[in-house]
Amino acid sequence: MINVEIVYALTQRSIEKSLKLPEGARIADVLAQAAADQAFPQVSILVNAAVGIFGKLAPRDQLLKEGDRIEIYRPLLEEPKLARRKQARAQKTR
């Protein structure tokens, strides 16, 4: 068995869960287990969400290793460059 962690960051908090999986488990197995026990109810885990391990995008068929941290990425609310421009304009008008 291997120990892994699955994480999803919301705007105000993050949801984290530790799981034990058999050797040879893949990211898809972690997502299926998380969805089955409803640990991540607001995420369409199995359909559209991008996933990664320790901040790097990873395919769902990637084999997991002991201690991996699987991250579910949510779509950006706004493109970062545009957000910075808006913030700069707002500071100028103050």
mmCIF file of C-alpha atoms in Angstrom:
data_model
loop_
_atom_site.group_PDB
_atom_site.id
_atom_site.type_symbol
_atom_site.label_atom_id
_atom_site.label_comp_id
_atom_site.label_asym_id
_atom_site.label_seq_id
_atom_site.Cartn_x
_atom_site.Cartn_y
_atom_site.Cartn_z
ATOM 1 C CA MET A 1 0.000 0.000 0.000
ATOM 2 C CA ILE A 2 1.092 3.595 -0.657
ATOM 3 C CA ASN A 3 -0.006 6.780 1.089
ATOM 4 C CA VAL A 4 -1.001 9.769 -1.041
ATOM 5 C CA GLU A 5 -2.773 13.057 -0.464
ATOM 6 C CA ILE A 6 -5.392 14.695 -2.667
ATOM 7 C CA VAL A 7 -5.997 18.452 -2.480
ATOM 8 C CA TYR A 8 -8.446 20.929 -3.987
ATOM 9 C CA ALA A 9 -8.130 24.653 -3.244
ATOM 10 C CA LEU A 10 -11.270 26.746 -3.061
ATOM 11 C CA THR A 11 -11.125 30.527 -2.858
ATOM 12 C CA GLN A 12 -11.428 30.636 0.942
ATOM 13 C CA ARG A 13 -10.158 27.201 2.025
ATOM 14 C CA SER A 14 -8.740 23.957 0.747
ATOM 15 C CA ILE A 15 -9.988 20.410 1.000
ATOM 16 C CA GLU A 16 -7.348 17.792 1.743
ATOM 17 C CA LYS A 17 -7.654 14.064 2.191
ATOM 18 C CA SER A 18 -5.104 11.324 2.795
ATOM 19 C CA LEU A 19 -5.687 7.989 1.098
ATOM 20 C CA LYS A 20 -4.092 4.539 1.092
ATOM 21 C CA LEU A 21 -3.984 2.833 -2.277
ATOM 22 C CA PRO A 22 -2.465 -0.383 -3.582
ATOM 23 C CA GLU A 23 0.883 -0.311 -5.383
ATOM 24 C CA GLY A 24 0.339 0.434 -9.067
ATOM 25 C CA ALA A 25 -2.469 2.936 -8.428
ATOM 26 C CA ARG A 26 -2.880 5.805 -10.862
ATOM 27 C CA ILE A 27 -4.196 9.360 -10.534
ATOM 28 C CA ALA A 28 -7.539 8.224 -11.987
ATOM 29 C CA ASP A 29 -7.866 5.721 -9.116
ATOM 30 C CA VAL A 30 -7.416 8.488 -6.531
ATOM 31 C CA LEU A 31 -9.982 10.682 -8.271
ATOM 32 C CA ALA A 32 -12.485 7.834 -8.431
ATOM 33 C CA GLN A 33 -12.019 7.063 -4.738
ATOM 34 C CA ALA A 34 -12.374 10.731 -3.755
ATOM 35 C CA ALA A 35 -15.531 11.092 -5.859
ATOM 36 C CA ALA A 36 -17.021 7.888 -4.455
ATOM 37 C CA ASP A 37 -16.798 9.034 -0.830
ATOM 38 C CA GLN A 38 -17.922 12.571 -1.739
ATOM 39 C CA ALA A 39 -14.821 14.192 -0.243
ATOM 40 C CA PHE A 40 -14.852 16.775 -3.017
ATOM 41 C CA PRO A 41 -18.535 17.496 -3.762
ATOM 42 C CA GLN A 42 -18.113 20.802 -5.631
ATOM 43 C CA VAL A 43 -15.572 19.540 -8.130
ATOM 44 C CA SER A 44 -16.412 17.732 -11.337
ATOM 45 C CA ILE A 45 -13.396 15.571 -10.598
ATOM 46 C CA LEU A 46 -13.838 12.928 -13.218
ATOM 47 C CA VAL A 47 -14.921 15.143 -16.099
ATOM 48 C CA ASN A 48 -13.033 18.400 -16.691
ATOM 49 C CA ALA A 49 -10.625 19.270 -13.909
ATOM 50 C CA ALA A 50 -6.917 19.387 -14.676
ATOM 51 C CA VAL A 51 -4.750 17.503 -12.189
ATOM 52 C CA GLY A 52 -1.118 17.457 -11.202
ATOM 53 C CA ILE A 53 1.402 16.178 -8.708
ATOM 54 C CA PHE A 54 3.278 18.744 -6.626
ATOM 55 C CA GLY A 55 2.362 21.623 -8.953
ATOM 56 C CA LYS A 56 3.122 19.939 -12.281
ATOM 57 C CA LEU A 57 0.381 18.847 -14.648
ATOM 58 C CA ALA A 58 0.104 15.096 -14.897
ATOM 59 C CA PRO A 59 -1.941 12.682 -16.994
ATOM 60 C CA ARG A 60 -4.622 10.696 -15.188
ATOM 61 C CA ASP A 61 -2.933 7.420 -16.081
ATOM 62 C CA GLN A 62 0.309 8.356 -14.285
ATOM 63 C CA LEU A 63 1.480 5.847 -11.675
ATOM 64 C CA LEU A 64 1.637 7.141 -8.127
ATOM 65 C CA LYS A 65 4.500 6.902 -5.666
ATOM 66 C CA GLU A 66 4.513 6.950 -1.881
ATOM 67 C CA GLY A 67 3.833 10.460 -0.587
ATOM 68 C CA ASP A 68 2.564 11.985 -3.859
ATOM 69 C CA ARG A 69 0.309 15.020 -3.493
ATOM 70 C CA ILE A 70 -2.376 14.993 -6.171
ATOM 71 C CA GLU A 71 -3.772 18.469 -6.832
ATOM 72 C CA ILE A 72 -7.065 19.200 -8.565
ATOM 73 C CA TYR A 73 -6.855 22.508 -10.395
ATOM 74 C CA ARG A 74 -9.872 24.739 -10.792
ATOM 75 C CA PRO A 75 -10.269 27.054 -13.760
ATOM 76 C CA LEU A 76 -9.042 30.619 -13.323
ATOM 77 C CA LEU A 77 -11.764 33.161 -12.650
ATOM 78 C CA GLU A 78 -9.825 35.782 -14.568
ATOM 79 C CA GLU A 79 -6.684 35.834 -16.672
ATOM 80 C CA PRO A 80 -3.825 36.934 -14.357
ATOM 81 C CA LYS A 81 -2.488 39.677 -16.647
ATOM 82 C CA LEU A 82 -5.932 41.322 -16.888
ATOM 83 C CA ALA A 83 -6.422 41.059 -13.132
ATOM 84 C CA ARG A 84 -3.119 42.899 -12.505
ATOM 85 C CA ARG A 85 -4.086 45.646 -14.961
ATOM 86 C CA LYS A 86 -7.450 46.129 -13.230
ATOM 87 C CA GLN A 87 -5.730 46.297 -9.854
ATOM 88 C CA ALA A 88 -3.217 48.875 -11.130
ATOM 89 C CA ARG A 89 -6.016 51.039 -12.567
ATOM 90 C CA ALA A 90 -7.956 50.840 -9.312
ATOM 91 C CA GLN A 91 -4.899 51.960 -7.313
ATOM 92 C CA LYS A 92 -4.345 54.917 -9.655
ATOM 93 C CA THR A 93 -7.893 56.211 -9.163
ATOM 94 C CA ARG A 94 -7.583 56.182 -5.353
#
